[in-house]
Coordinates of C-alpha atoms and ligand atoms in Angstrom, one line a residue:
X1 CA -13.7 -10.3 28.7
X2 CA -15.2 -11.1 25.1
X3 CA -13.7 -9.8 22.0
X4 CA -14.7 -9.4 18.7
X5 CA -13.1 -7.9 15.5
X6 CA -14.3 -5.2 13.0
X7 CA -16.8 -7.0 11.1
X8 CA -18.4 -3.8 9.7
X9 CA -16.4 -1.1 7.3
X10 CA -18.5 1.8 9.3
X11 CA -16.5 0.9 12.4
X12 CA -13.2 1.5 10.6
X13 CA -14.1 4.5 8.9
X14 CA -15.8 6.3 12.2
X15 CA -12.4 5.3 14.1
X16 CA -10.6 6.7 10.8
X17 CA -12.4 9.6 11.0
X18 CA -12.3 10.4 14.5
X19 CA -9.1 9.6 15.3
X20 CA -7.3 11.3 12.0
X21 CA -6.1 8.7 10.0
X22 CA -8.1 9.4 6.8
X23 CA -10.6 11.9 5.6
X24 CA -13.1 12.0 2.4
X25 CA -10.9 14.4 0.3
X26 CA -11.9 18.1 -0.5
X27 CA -14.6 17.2 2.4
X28 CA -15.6 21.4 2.5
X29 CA -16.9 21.0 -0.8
X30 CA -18.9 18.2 -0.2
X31 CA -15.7 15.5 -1.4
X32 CA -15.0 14.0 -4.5
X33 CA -15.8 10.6 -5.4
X34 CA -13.0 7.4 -4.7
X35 CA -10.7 10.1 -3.2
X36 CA -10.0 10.0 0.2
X37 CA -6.7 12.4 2.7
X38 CA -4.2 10.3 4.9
X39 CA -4.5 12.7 8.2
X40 CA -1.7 12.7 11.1
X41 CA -1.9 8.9 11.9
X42 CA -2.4 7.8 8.2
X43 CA -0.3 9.4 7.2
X44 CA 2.3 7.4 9.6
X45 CA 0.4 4.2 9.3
X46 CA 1.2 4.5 6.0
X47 CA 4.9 5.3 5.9
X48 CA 5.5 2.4 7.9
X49 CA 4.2 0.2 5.7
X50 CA 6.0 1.2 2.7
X51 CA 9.0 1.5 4.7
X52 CA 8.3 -2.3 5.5
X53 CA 8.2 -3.1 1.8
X54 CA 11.1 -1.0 0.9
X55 CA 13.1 -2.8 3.4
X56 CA 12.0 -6.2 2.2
X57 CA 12.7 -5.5 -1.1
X58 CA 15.5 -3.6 -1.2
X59 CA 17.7 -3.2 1.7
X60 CA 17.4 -6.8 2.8
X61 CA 18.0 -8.0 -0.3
X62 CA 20.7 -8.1 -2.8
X63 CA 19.3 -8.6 -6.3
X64 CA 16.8 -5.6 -6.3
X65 CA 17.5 -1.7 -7.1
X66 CA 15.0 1.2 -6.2
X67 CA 13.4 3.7 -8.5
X68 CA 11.0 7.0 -8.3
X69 CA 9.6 7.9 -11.8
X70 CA 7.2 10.3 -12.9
X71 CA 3.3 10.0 -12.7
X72 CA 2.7 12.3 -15.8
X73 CA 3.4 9.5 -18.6
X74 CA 4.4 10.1 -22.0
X75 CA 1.2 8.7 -24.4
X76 CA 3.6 6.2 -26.2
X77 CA 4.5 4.5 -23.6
X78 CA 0.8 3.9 -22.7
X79 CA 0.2 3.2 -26.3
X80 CA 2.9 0.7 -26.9
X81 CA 2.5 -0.5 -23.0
X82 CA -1.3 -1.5 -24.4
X83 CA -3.1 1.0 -21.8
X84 CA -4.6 3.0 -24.8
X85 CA -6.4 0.3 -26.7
X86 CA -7.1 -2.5 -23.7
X87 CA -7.2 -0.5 -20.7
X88 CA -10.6 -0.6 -19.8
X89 CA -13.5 -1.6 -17.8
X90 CA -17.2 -2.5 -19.1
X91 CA -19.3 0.4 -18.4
X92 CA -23.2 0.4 -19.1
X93 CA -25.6 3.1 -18.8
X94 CA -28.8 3.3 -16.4
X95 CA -31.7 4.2 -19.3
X96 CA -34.2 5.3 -16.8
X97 CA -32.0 7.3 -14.5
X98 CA -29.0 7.8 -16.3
X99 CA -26.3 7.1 -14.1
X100 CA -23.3 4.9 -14.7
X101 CA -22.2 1.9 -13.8
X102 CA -19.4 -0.9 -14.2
X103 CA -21.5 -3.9 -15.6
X104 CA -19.4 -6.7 -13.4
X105 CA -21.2 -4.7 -10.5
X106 CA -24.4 -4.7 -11.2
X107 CA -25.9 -7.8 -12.4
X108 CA -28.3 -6.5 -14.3
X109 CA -30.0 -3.8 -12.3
X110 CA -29.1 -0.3 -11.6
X111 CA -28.1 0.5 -8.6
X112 CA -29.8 3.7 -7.9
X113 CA -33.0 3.2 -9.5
X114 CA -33.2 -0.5 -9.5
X115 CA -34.1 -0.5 -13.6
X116 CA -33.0 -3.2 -15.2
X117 CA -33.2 -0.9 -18.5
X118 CA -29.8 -0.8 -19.1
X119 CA -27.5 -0.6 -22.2
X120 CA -25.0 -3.0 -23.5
X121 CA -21.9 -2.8 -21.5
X122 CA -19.1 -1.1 -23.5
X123 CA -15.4 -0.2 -22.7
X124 CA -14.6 2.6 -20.7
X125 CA -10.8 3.4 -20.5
X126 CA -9.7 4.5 -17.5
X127 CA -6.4 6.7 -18.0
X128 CA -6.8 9.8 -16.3
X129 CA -5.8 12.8 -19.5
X130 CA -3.9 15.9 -18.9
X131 CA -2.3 18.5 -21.5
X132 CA 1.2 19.2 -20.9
X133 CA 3.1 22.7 -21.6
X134 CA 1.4 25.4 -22.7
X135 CA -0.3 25.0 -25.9
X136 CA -3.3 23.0 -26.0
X137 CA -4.1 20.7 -28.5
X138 CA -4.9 17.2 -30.4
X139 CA -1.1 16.5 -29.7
X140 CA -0.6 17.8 -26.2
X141 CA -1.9 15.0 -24.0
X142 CA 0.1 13.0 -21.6
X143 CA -1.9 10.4 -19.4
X144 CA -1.4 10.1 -15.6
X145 CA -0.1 6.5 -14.9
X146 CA -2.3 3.9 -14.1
X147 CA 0.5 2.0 -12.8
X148 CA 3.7 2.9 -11.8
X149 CA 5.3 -0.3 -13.5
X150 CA 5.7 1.1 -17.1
X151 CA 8.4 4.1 -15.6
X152 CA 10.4 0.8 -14.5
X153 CA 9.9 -0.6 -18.2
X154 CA 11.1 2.8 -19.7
X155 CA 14.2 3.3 -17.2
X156 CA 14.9 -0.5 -17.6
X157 CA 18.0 0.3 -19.5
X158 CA 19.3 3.4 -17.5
X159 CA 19.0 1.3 -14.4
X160 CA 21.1 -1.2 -16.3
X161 CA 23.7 0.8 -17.5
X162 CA 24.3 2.7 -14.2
X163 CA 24.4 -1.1 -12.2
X164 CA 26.0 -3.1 -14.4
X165 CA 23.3 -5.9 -13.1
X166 CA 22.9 -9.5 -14.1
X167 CA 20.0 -11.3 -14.7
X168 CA 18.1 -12.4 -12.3
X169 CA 17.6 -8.4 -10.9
X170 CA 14.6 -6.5 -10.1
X171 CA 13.3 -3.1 -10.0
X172 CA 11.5 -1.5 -6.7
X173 CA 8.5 1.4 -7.1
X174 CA 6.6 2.8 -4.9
X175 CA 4.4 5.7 -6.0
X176 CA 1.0 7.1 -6.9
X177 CA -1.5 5.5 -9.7
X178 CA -4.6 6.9 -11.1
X179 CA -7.7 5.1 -12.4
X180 CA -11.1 6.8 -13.6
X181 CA -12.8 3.3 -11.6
X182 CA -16.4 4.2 -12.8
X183 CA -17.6 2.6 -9.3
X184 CA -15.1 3.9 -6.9
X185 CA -16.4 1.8 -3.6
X186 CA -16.0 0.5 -0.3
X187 CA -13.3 3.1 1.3
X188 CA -10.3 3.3 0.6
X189 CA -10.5 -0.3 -1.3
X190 CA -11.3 0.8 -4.5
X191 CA -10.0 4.7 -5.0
X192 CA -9.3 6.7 -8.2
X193 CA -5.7 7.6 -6.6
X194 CA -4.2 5.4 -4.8
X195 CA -0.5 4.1 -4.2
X196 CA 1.4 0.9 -5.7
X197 CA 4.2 -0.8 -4.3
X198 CA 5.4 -3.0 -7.5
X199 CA 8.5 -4.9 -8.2
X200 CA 9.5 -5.9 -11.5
X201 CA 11.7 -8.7 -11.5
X202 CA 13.8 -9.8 -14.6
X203 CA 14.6 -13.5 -15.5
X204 CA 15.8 -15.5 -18.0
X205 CA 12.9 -16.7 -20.0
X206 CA 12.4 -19.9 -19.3
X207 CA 12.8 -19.9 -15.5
X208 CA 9.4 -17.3 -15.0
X209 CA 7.3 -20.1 -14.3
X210 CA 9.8 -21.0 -10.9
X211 CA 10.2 -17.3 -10.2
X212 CA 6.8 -16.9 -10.3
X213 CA 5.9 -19.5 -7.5
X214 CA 8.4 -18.2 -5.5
X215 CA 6.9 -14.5 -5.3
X216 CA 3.7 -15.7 -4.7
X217 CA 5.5 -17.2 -1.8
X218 CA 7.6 -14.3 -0.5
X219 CA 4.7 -12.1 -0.6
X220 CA 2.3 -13.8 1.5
X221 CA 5.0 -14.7 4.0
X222 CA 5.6 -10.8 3.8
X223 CA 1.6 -9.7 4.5
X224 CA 1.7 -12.1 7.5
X225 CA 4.5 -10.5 8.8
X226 CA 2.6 -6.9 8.8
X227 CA -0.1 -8.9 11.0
X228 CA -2.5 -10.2 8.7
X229 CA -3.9 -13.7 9.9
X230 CA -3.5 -17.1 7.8
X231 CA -6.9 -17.3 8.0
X232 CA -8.0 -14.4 6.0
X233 CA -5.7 -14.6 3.5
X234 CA -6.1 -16.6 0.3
X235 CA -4.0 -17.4 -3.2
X236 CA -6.1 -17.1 -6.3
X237 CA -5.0 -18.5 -9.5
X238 CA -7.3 -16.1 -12.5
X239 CA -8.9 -18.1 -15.0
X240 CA -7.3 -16.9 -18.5
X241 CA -10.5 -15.4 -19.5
X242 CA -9.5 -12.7 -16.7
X243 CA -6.3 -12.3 -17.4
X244 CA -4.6 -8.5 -17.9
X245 CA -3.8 -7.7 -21.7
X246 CA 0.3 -8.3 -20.6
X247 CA 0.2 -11.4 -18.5
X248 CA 0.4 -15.2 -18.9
X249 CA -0.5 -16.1 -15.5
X250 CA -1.6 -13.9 -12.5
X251 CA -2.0 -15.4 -9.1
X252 CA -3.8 -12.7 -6.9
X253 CA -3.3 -12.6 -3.1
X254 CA -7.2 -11.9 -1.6
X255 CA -7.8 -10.7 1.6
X256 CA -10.8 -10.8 3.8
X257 CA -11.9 -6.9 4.0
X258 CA -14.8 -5.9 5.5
X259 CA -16.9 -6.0 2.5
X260 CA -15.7 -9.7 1.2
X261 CA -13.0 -11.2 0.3
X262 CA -11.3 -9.8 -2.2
X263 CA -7.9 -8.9 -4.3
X264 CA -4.9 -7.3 -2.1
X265 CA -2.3 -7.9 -4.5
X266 CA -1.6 -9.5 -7.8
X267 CA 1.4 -11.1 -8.9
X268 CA 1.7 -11.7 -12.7
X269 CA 4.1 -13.7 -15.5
X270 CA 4.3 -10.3 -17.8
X271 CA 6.9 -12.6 -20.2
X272 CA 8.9 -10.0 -22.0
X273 CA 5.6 -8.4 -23.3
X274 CA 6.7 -4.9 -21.8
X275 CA 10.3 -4.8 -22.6
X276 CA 9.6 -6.0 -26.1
X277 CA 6.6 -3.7 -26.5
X278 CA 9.1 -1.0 -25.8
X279 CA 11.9 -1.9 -28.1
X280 CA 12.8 -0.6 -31.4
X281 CA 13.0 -3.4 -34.3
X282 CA 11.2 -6.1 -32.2
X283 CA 11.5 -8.6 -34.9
X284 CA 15.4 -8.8 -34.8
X285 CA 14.8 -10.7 -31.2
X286 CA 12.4 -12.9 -32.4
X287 CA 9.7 -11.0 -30.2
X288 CA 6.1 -12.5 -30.3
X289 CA 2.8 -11.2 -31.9
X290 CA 1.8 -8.8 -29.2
X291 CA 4.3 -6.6 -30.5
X292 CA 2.8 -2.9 -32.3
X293 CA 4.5 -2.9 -35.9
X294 CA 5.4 0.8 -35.6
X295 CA 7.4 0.9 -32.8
X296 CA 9.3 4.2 -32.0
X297 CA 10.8 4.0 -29.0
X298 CA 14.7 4.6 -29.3
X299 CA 16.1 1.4 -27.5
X300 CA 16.2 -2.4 -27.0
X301 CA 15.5 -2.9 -24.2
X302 CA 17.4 -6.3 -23.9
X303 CA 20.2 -7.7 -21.6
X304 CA 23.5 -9.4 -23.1
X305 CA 23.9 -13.2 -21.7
X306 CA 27.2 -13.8 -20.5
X307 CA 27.5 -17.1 -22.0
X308 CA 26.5 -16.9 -25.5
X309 CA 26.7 -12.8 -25.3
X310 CA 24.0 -12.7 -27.4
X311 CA 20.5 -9.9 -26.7
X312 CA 18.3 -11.6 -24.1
X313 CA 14.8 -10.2 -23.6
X314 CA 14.1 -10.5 -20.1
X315 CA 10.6 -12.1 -18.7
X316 CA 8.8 -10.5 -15.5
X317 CA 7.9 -11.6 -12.3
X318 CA 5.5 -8.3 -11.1
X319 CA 4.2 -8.9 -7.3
X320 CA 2.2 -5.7 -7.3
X321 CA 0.4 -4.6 -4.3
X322 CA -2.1 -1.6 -3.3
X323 CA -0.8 0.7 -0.1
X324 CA -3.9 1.9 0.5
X325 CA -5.7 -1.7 0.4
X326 CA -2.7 -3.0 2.7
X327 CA -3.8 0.0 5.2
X328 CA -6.9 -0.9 4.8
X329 CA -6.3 -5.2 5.5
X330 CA -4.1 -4.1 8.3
X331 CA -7.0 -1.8 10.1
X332 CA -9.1 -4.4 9.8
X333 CA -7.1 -7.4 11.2
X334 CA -5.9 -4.9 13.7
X335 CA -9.1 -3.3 15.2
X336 CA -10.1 -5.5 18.1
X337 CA -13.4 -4.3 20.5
X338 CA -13.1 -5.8 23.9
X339 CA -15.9 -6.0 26.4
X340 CA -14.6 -5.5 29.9
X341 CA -15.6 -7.5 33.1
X342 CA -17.0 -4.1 34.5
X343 CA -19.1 -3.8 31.0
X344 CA -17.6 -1.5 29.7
X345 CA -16.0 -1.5 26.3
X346 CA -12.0 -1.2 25.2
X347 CA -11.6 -0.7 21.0
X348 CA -7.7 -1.4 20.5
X349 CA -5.9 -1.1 17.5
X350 CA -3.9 -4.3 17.9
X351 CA -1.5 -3.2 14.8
X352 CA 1.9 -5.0 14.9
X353 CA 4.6 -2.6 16.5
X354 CA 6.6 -1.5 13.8
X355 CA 3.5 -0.3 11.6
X356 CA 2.4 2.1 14.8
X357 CA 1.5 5.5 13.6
X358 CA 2.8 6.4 17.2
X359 CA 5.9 4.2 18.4
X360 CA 5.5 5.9 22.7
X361 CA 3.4 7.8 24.3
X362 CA 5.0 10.2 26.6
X363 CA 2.5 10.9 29.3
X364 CA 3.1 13.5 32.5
X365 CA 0.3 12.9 34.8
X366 CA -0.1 16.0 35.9
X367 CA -0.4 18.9 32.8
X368 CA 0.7 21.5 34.9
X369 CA 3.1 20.5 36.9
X370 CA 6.6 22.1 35.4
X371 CA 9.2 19.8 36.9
X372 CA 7.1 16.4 35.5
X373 CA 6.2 18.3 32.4
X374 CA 9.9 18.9 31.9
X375 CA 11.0 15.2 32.6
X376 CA 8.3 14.0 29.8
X377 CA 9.6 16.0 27.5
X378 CA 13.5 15.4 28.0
X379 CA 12.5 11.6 27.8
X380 CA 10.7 12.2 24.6
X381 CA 13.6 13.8 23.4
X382 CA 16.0 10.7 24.4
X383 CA 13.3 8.8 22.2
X384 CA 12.8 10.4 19.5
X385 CA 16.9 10.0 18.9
X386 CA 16.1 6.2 18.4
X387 CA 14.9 6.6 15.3
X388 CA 12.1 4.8 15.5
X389 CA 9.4 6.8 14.7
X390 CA 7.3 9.5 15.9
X391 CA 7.3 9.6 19.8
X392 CA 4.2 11.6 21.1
X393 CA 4.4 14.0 23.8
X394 CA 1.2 13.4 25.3
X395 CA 0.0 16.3 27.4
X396 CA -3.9 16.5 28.4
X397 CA -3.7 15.6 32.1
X398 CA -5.9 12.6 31.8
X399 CA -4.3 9.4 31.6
X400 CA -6.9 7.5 31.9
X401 CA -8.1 9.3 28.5
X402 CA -4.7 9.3 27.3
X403 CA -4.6 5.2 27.4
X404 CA -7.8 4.7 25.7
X405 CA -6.9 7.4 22.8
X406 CA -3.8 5.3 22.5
X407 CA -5.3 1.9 22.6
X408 CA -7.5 3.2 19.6
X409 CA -4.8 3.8 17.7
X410 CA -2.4 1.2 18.3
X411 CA 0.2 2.8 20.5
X412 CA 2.0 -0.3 21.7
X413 CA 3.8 1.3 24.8
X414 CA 2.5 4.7 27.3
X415 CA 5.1 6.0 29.4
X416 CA 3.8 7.8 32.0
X417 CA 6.3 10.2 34.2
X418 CA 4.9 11.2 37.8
X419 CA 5.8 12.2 41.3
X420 CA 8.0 9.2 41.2
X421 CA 9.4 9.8 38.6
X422 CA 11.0 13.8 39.7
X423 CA 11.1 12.8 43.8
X424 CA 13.1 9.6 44.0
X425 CA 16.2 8.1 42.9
X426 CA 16.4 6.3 40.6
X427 CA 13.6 7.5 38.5
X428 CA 10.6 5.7 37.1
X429 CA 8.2 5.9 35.1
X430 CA 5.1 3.8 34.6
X431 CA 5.2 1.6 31.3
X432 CA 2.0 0.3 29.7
X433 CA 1.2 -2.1 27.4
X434 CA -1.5 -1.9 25.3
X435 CA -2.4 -5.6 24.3
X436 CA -2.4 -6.7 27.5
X437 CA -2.8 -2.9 29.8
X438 CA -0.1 -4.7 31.9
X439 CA 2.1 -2.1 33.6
X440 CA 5.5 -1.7 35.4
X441 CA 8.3 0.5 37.0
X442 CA 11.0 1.5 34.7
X443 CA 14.0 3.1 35.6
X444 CA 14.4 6.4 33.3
X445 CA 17.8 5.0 32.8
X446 CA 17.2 2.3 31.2
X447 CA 14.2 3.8 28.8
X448 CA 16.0 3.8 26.1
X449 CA 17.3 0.4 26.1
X450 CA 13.9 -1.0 27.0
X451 CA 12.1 0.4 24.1
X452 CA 14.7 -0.2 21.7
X453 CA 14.7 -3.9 22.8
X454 CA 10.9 -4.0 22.9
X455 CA 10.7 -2.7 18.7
X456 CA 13.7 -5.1 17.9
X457 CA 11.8 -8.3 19.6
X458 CA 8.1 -7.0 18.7
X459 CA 8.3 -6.5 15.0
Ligands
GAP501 N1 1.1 -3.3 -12.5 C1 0.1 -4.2 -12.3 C2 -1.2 -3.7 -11.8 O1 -1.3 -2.5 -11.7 P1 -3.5 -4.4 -10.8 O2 -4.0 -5.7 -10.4 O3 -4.3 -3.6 -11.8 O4 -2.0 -4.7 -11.5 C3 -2.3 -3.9 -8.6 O5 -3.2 -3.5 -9.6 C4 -2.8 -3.6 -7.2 O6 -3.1 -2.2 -7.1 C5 -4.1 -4.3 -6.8 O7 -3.8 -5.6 -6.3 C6 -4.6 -3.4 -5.8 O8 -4.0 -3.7 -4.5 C7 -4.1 -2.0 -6.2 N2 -5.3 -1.3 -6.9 C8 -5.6 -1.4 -8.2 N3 -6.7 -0.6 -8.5 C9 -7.0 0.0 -7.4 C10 -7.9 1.0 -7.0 N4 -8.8 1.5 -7.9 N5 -8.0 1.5 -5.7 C11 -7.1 1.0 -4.8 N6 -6.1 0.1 -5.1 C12 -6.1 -0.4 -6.3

């Protein structure tokens, strides 16, 4: 048997396609540019893995508290946050055939035309603007967020209030983020809506630099445990010159994708930038240069020190991480084509277990047979109280098919009910596993337990 691994984005996006994990969005009308629909499996796929990173970051630890604000962002907050002014990629315009493009993805030439009759590169912002209520005007604007880490900034004292937290703490986000990329490319890499799982994390300023080597830590530790290989990861440390407008130092967690190897996650020393960009009368905590003189927002956003009880301006540890770029990394580690000794050819989704769109498949080998039908679907029931996730009812009357559908999308365990498993006591059914097809006899009485055993050692 030879393997190989998807070395080519088309693979992914044909099985994506085909299978109903993700679809070009608005597709009737012909799309819409860097927008793509998570279908039934995506839409799992993806769940799981931001379930993963809620768990990591909240439930299994103690220092870290969970929030869900709003995408429609008030335009002071972008303006003090920096967005407004520095928010921007270099965008340069195509002479010959007009079309648009960011100039760190060209080189020089157009990439339509291939003109290199282009104009300076100048800065695009790339805020996403909306009008909010119902009059329309110079004054009515509100920005979609192009991060979700600023309604952490703003809440910072609500969520401090309401916790009575110490320093170090950190706030949890997961949510939606919109960017007018002016190349929106490669899949579901680079997308004008997308999701962020980002944790702020608040220190005592002087101990960032520790913190910060620590995250960098914890988060590749946590990628490796959603599957992805050693050897297609990689830290990056960004030169200054490439540094966001808020951060001292970013290190950014690349990943080998398809198309290159490139960023998966960034995790950045914000120092108090954003708190004290926020904060009424900045100057009265000694806050640095970066600070707008008219600030207007109606709070300090500072933490009393128990010691010398005097206002502390927190710095911030931010590991900040695509969803859809993890979906994308796992995919591609996952998706494994297999030549068989007979020739022929097995594609398996080898995702790890607990990020399984479908957790069983329950399959009755024969569709119309009521009495095995009726077993299927009682066992489905007993599994779907587990908890685990979706358990599929699988009922086409091919299991042949019904293996290979599930080995494409990386159902880790079949369970197929038969004459054996109606006719004699005790029942069976036939399990399969779908890295190695390996199957055996389980007694129906002990389903349950074997499955549950199989997620809790698997994942
Ligand atoms: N709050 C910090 C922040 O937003 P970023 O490096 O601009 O930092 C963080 O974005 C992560 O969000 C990236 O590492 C990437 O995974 C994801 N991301 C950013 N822009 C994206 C886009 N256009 N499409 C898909 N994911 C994107």
């Amino acid at each position: 048997m030879t393997v190989s691994v998807a070395n080519s984005m088309n693979d992914l996006i044909a099985l994506c396609k085909r299978r109903g994990f993700i679809f070009p969005s608005s597709e009737i009308y012909g799309g819409l540019q860097g927008l793509y629909d998570y279908g039934p499996l995506g839409v799992e796929l993806k769940n799981n893995l931001k379930n993963a990173w809620w768990r990591s970051m909240v439930y299994e630890r103690d220092d870290v508290e969970g929030l869900d604000s709003c995408i429609l962002t008030n335009k002071l907050t972008l303006r003090h946050s920096g967005h407004e002014a520095t928010f921007t990629d270099p965008l340069v315009d195509c002479r010959d055939c007009k079309s648009r493009w960011r100039a760190d993805h060209v080189n020089g030439k157009c990439q339509k035309c291939g003109s290199t009759n282009l104009t300076d590169p100048r800065p695009f912002n790339m805020m996403f603007k909306t009008t909010v209520g119902p009059v329309v005007d110079e004054e009515s604007y509100a920005y979609l967020r192009p991060e979700t880490a600023q309604g952490i900034f703003t809440n910072f004292k609500n969520v401090l209030d309401s916790t009575s937290r110490k320093l170090p703490f950190g706030i949890a986000q997961i949510g939606k983020a919109f960017r007018n990329e002016i190349t929106p490319r490669n899949f579901i890499f680079r997308v004008r809506e997308f999701e962020q799982m980002e944790l702020e994390f608040f220190v005592e300023p002087g101990t960032d630099m520790e913190w910060h080597e620590t995250w960098v830590e914890t988060r590749m530790n946590w990628w490796k445990e959603q599957g992805l290989s050693s050897d297609n990861l990689q830290v990056l440390h960004q030169k200054p010159e490439d540094l966001s407008h808020y951060s001292k130092a970013t290190v950014d967690i690349l990943y080998r994708f398809p198309h290159g190897l490139e960023e998966l996650e960034g995790i950045a020393d914000r120092t108090d930038y954003d708190l004290g960009s926020h904060s009424k009368n900045p100057e009265d905590m000694g806050l640095s240069a970066h600070v707008s003189p008219n600030i207007d927002s109606t709070e300090k956003l500072s933490i009393r020190d128990a010691v010398s009880n005097k206002a502390v301006v927190p710095f911030v540890i931010e590991p900040s991480a695509g969803v859809d770029r993890g979906v994308l990394a796992v995919l591609t580690e996952a998706f494994t084509k297999e030549t068989l000794e007979n020739g022929s050819e097995r594609i398996v989704l080898k995702l790890k277990p607990h990020l399984s769109p479908i957790k069983v498949a329950v399959i009755p080998l024969a569709k119309n047979n009521p009495a095995i039908v009726e077993k299927a679907l009682q066992i489905k029931k007993d599994l779907q109280k587990l908890g685990l996730g979706r358990i599929l009812f699988e009922n086409t009357g091919n299991v042949g098919k019904g293996y290979r559908r599930h080995d494409e999308i990386g159902t880790p365990i079949c369970a197929t009910v038969d004459f054996e498993s109606i006719e004699q006591t005790p029942a069976s059914v036939t399990i399969r596993n779908r890295d190695t097809t390996a199957q055996e006899r389980i007694e129906v009485s002990n389903l349950v337990n074997y499955v549950r055993d199989f997620y809790q050692t698997q994942s």
